[in-house]
Amino acid sequence: SQKIEQNSEALNIQEGKTATLTCNYTNYSPAYLQWYRQDPGRGPVFLLLIRENEKEKRKERLKVTFDTTLKQSLFHITASQPADSATYLCALAGGSYIPTFGRGTSLIVHP
Amino acid sequence: DAGVIQSPRHEVTEMGQEVTLRCKPISGHDYLFWYRQTMMRGLELLIYFNNNVPIDDSGMPEDRFSAKMPNASFSTLKIQPSEPRDSAVYFCASSFFRQGAIDTQYFGPGTRLTVL
């Protein structure tokens, strides 16, 4: 069956460091992968989309990589700030383009 | 645009009661999604509509759940009768088709449902 795995343990890092979150998947042929941010009590907010034929995407302090051979995406936040603390969800979409979400990883950036 | 609007934001009800959640998508979006989020199961897709027509309701847990979209600016998710295990946060999201794919989804603030 299709599965999306994100680390269930919170990632704790110090301000200024680079945070790296992982999204692994099995039994998927994704057309694209997305990353969303979710703050407590709010809905997810879209951050970045990367297509199957792309290796890397950047937006300001954010970088996403997509390795369809390893079936893995890495999400990086450089020069992290306490305001980056949130839960980050990855979502994969196949041929139907309807995304399926992972359960998310909580990031805590300590000042 | 005000974004996706959901009401109510919080709902507390007793087991067996009917619950109706409401959603107003972003104007111009032709896809509407209903999700349920719990700690145990994460964010689950319940049903989605395209141009007001239900396309896939395979995520609806059982017949107690129903969803409608009478027009492009309004959708409801109804649970009748409600049960304690329905307690969750319900999100509505909207999107549109662009460049050969469904674009990113815009989520509402969610409705936190508690069934006692």
Short mmCIF file of C-alpha atoms in Angstrom, two decimals:
data_model
loop_
_atom_site.label_atom_id
_atom_site.label_comp_id
_atom_site.label_asym_id
_atom_site.label_seq_id
_atom_site.Cartn_x
_atom_site.Cartn_y
_atom_site.Cartn_z
CA SER A 1 0.00 0.00 0.00
CA GLN A 2 1.05 3.59 -0.49
CA LYS A 3 2.83 5.11 2.44
CA ILE A 4 4.31 8.51 3.27
CA GLU A 5 6.65 8.69 6.23
CA GLN A 6 7.76 11.73 8.13
CA ASN A 7 9.67 11.63 11.39
CA SER A 8 7.13 11.67 14.20
CA GLU A 9 9.68 12.94 16.68
CA ALA A 10 10.06 16.70 16.95
CA LEU A 11 13.22 18.23 15.55
CA ASN A 12 14.88 20.60 17.98
CA ILE A 13 17.56 22.96 16.69
CA GLN A 14 19.27 26.18 17.68
CA GLU A 15 18.49 29.46 16.00
CA GLY A 16 20.74 30.12 13.04
CA LYS A 17 21.28 26.47 12.19
CA THR A 18 19.88 24.66 9.17
CA ALA A 19 16.85 22.49 9.79
CA THR A 20 16.44 19.42 7.59
CA LEU A 21 13.20 17.49 7.47
CA THR A 22 12.69 14.20 5.66
CA CYS A 23 9.79 12.76 3.70
CA ASN A 24 10.05 9.15 2.52
CA TYR A 25 7.47 7.36 0.44
CA THR A 26 6.75 3.87 -0.86
CA ASN A 27 4.54 2.51 -3.63
CA TYR A 28 4.10 5.91 -5.22
CA SER A 29 4.81 7.32 -8.62
CA PRO A 30 4.39 10.98 -7.72
CA ALA A 31 3.83 13.63 -10.32
CA TYR A 32 4.86 16.22 -7.76
CA LEU A 33 5.55 16.71 -4.09
CA GLN A 34 4.58 19.66 -1.92
CA TRP A 35 5.60 20.97 1.46
CA TYR A 36 3.16 22.76 3.75
CA ARG A 37 3.54 24.52 7.07
CA GLN A 38 0.93 24.20 9.81
CA ASP A 39 0.78 26.33 12.93
CA PRO A 40 -1.28 25.26 15.96
CA GLY A 41 -4.98 25.92 15.47
CA ARG A 42 -4.57 26.79 11.79
CA GLY A 43 -4.85 25.10 8.44
CA PRO A 44 -1.79 24.05 6.44
CA VAL A 45 -0.17 26.73 4.29
CA PHE A 46 1.59 25.88 1.03
CA LEU A 47 5.35 26.51 0.88
CA LEU A 48 6.94 24.78 -2.12
CA LEU A 49 6.12 22.39 -4.93
CA ILE A 50 8.66 20.24 -6.78
CA ARG A 51 7.86 18.14 -9.82
CA GLU A 52 9.10 14.62 -10.54
CA ASN A 53 11.58 15.82 -13.13
CA GLU A 54 13.10 18.44 -10.82
CA LYS A 55 15.92 17.78 -8.41
CA GLU A 56 15.88 20.94 -6.34
CA LYS A 57 13.74 24.01 -5.69
CA ARG A 58 14.55 27.09 -3.66
CA LYS A 59 12.53 29.92 -2.20
CA GLU A 60 14.28 32.43 0.03
CA ARG A 61 15.60 30.40 3.02
CA LEU A 62 13.80 27.24 1.93
CA LYS A 63 15.17 24.45 -0.22
CA VAL A 64 13.53 21.21 -1.30
CA THR A 65 15.20 18.25 -2.97
CA PHE A 66 13.43 15.36 -4.61
CA ASP A 67 15.11 12.01 -5.29
CA THR A 68 12.70 9.66 -7.06
CA THR A 69 15.28 6.87 -6.97
CA LEU A 70 15.61 7.02 -3.19
CA LYS A 71 11.91 7.91 -2.94
CA GLN A 72 12.76 10.76 -0.65
CA SER A 73 12.40 14.51 -0.33
CA LEU A 74 14.45 16.71 1.97
CA PHE A 75 13.21 20.08 3.17
CA HIS A 76 15.80 22.54 4.41
CA ILE A 77 15.38 25.82 6.27
CA THR A 78 18.62 27.76 6.45
CA ALA A 79 19.39 30.34 9.14
CA SER A 80 16.42 29.07 11.11
CA GLN A 81 14.49 31.39 13.41
CA PRO A 82 12.13 30.74 16.32
CA ALA A 83 9.32 31.93 14.03
CA ASP A 84 10.00 28.88 11.85
CA SER A 85 8.74 26.64 14.65
CA ALA A 86 5.72 24.77 13.29
CA THR A 87 4.69 21.40 11.91
CA TYR A 88 5.77 20.72 8.34
CA LEU A 89 3.75 18.37 6.15
CA CYS A 90 4.79 16.79 2.89
CA ALA A 91 2.16 15.81 0.34
CA LEU A 92 2.50 13.62 -2.74
CA ALA A 93 0.29 13.71 -5.79
CA GLY A 94 0.21 11.07 -8.50
CA GLY A 95 -1.57 11.00 -11.80
CA SER A 96 -4.86 12.17 -10.32
CA TYR A 97 -3.06 15.24 -8.92
CA ILE A 98 -4.91 14.80 -5.64
CA PRO A 99 -2.32 15.08 -2.87
CA THR A 100 -1.96 12.65 0.02
CA PHE A 101 -0.43 14.13 3.15
CA GLY A 102 2.14 12.77 5.53
CA ARG A 103 1.54 13.20 9.24
CA GLY A 104 4.09 15.95 9.56
CA THR A 105 7.17 16.69 11.61
CA SER A 106 7.26 19.29 14.34
CA LEU A 107 10.17 21.73 14.20
CA ILE A 108 11.19 23.66 17.29
CA VAL A 109 13.80 26.39 16.88
CA HIS A 110 15.33 27.49 20.16
CA PRO A 111 16.60 31.08 20.56
CA ASP B 1 -9.83 37.67 -1.11
CA ALA B 2 -10.70 36.53 2.41
CA GLY B 3 -9.42 33.02 1.78
CA VAL B 4 -11.36 29.86 2.51
CA ILE B 5 -13.98 30.50 5.15
CA GLN B 6 -15.25 27.82 7.49
CA SER B 7 -17.94 27.89 10.13
CA PRO B 8 -18.31 27.26 12.92
CA ARG B 9 -14.74 27.36 14.21
CA HIS B 10 -15.65 25.23 17.20
CA GLU B 11 -18.53 22.84 17.68
CA VAL B 12 -19.34 20.87 20.79
CA THR B 13 -22.25 18.48 20.55
CA GLU B 14 -23.61 15.37 22.14
CA MET B 15 -23.50 11.92 20.67
CA GLY B 16 -26.39 11.28 18.34
CA GLN B 17 -26.86 14.90 17.31
CA GLU B 18 -26.60 16.14 13.73
CA VAL B 19 -23.60 18.32 12.93
CA THR B 20 -23.26 20.54 9.87
CA LEU B 21 -19.96 22.12 8.91
CA ARG B 22 -19.84 24.87 6.31
CA CYS B 23 -17.27 26.07 3.83
CA LYS B 24 -16.94 28.94 1.39
CA PRO B 25 -14.09 28.38 -1.06
CA ILE B 26 -11.97 31.04 -2.71
CA SER B 27 -13.80 32.65 -5.59
CA GLY B 28 -12.73 31.20 -8.93
CA HIS B 29 -11.48 27.91 -7.53
CA ASP B 30 -13.10 24.88 -9.10
CA TYR B 31 -11.91 22.20 -6.68
CA LEU B 32 -13.08 21.83 -3.11
CA PHE B 33 -11.74 19.31 -0.61
CA TRP B 34 -12.89 18.18 2.84
CA TYR B 35 -10.24 16.78 5.21
CA ARG B 36 -10.25 15.44 8.73
CA GLN B 37 -7.19 15.74 10.98
CA THR B 38 -6.51 13.73 14.13
CA MET B 39 -3.35 12.97 16.04
CA MET B 40 -3.70 9.29 15.28
CA ARG B 41 -4.39 9.43 11.55
CA GLY B 42 -3.06 12.79 10.45
CA LEU B 43 -4.76 14.67 7.60
CA GLU B 44 -7.20 12.45 5.73
CA LEU B 45 -9.06 13.35 2.56
CA LEU B 46 -12.78 12.68 2.96
CA ILE B 47 -14.23 13.88 -0.33
CA TYR B 48 -13.52 16.33 -3.12
CA PHE B 49 -15.62 18.19 -5.66
CA ASN B 50 -14.83 19.53 -9.10
CA ASN B 51 -17.17 22.19 -10.45
CA ASN B 52 -19.64 21.36 -7.66
CA VAL B 53 -19.76 17.66 -8.59
CA PRO B 54 -18.49 15.05 -6.08
CA ILE B 55 -15.63 13.19 -7.72
CA ASP B 56 -14.29 10.88 -5.04
CA ASP B 57 -15.94 10.16 -1.71
CA SER B 58 -13.99 7.01 -0.94
CA GLY B 59 -12.51 8.69 2.13
CA MET B 60 -15.87 9.26 3.78
CA PRO B 61 -15.75 6.94 6.78
CA GLU B 62 -19.33 5.73 6.67
CA ASP B 63 -22.88 6.56 5.70
CA ARG B 64 -23.26 8.88 8.65
CA PHE B 65 -21.13 11.36 6.69
CA SER B 66 -22.47 13.27 3.71
CA ALA B 67 -21.27 16.30 1.76
CA LYS B 68 -22.92 18.64 -0.69
CA MET B 69 -21.90 21.52 -2.88
CA PRO B 70 -25.05 23.24 -4.14
CA ASN B 71 -23.11 26.03 -5.84
CA ALA B 72 -19.57 27.23 -6.49
CA SER B 73 -19.40 29.27 -3.31
CA PHE B 74 -20.75 26.91 -0.68
CA SER B 75 -20.30 23.38 0.62
CA THR B 76 -21.47 21.47 3.67
CA LEU B 77 -20.25 18.38 5.47
CA LYS B 78 -22.89 16.74 7.59
CA ILE B 79 -22.55 14.04 10.24
CA GLN B 80 -25.74 12.37 11.36
CA PRO B 81 -25.75 10.90 13.94
CA SER B 82 -22.47 12.07 15.42
CA GLU B 83 -20.31 9.81 17.57
CA PRO B 84 -17.40 10.58 19.95
CA ARG B 85 -14.92 9.06 17.47
CA ASP B 86 -15.86 11.79 14.99
CA SER B 87 -14.10 14.32 17.23
CA ALA B 88 -11.39 15.93 15.09
CA VAL B 89 -10.50 19.08 13.22
CA TYR B 90 -12.24 19.29 9.85
CA PHE B 91 -10.62 21.34 7.14
CA CYS B 92 -11.98 22.60 3.88
CA ALA B 93 -9.55 23.48 1.09
CA SER B 94 -9.97 24.85 -2.41
CA SER B 95 -7.83 24.88 -5.53
CA PHE B 96 -7.95 25.26 -9.28
CA PHE B 97 -6.59 23.53 -12.34
CA ARG B 98 -3.52 25.13 -13.88
CA GLN B 99 -0.72 24.02 -16.17
CA GLY B 100 -2.12 20.52 -16.52
CA ALA B 101 -2.44 19.83 -12.81
CA ILE B 102 -4.39 20.80 -9.75
CA ASP B 103 -2.68 23.77 -8.20
CA THR B 104 -1.74 24.07 -4.57
CA GLN B 105 -4.47 23.85 -2.02
CA TYR B 106 -5.64 26.74 0.12
CA PHE B 107 -6.92 25.61 3.48
CA GLY B 108 -9.49 27.18 5.72
CA PRO B 109 -8.92 27.64 9.45
CA GLY B 110 -10.74 24.41 10.29
CA THR B 111 -13.64 23.44 12.52
CA ARG B 112 -12.75 21.74 15.78
CA LEU B 113 -15.50 19.24 16.48
CA THR B 114 -15.97 17.66 19.88
CA VAL B 115 -18.64 15.00 20.29
CA LEU B 116 -19.39 14.17 23.91
#
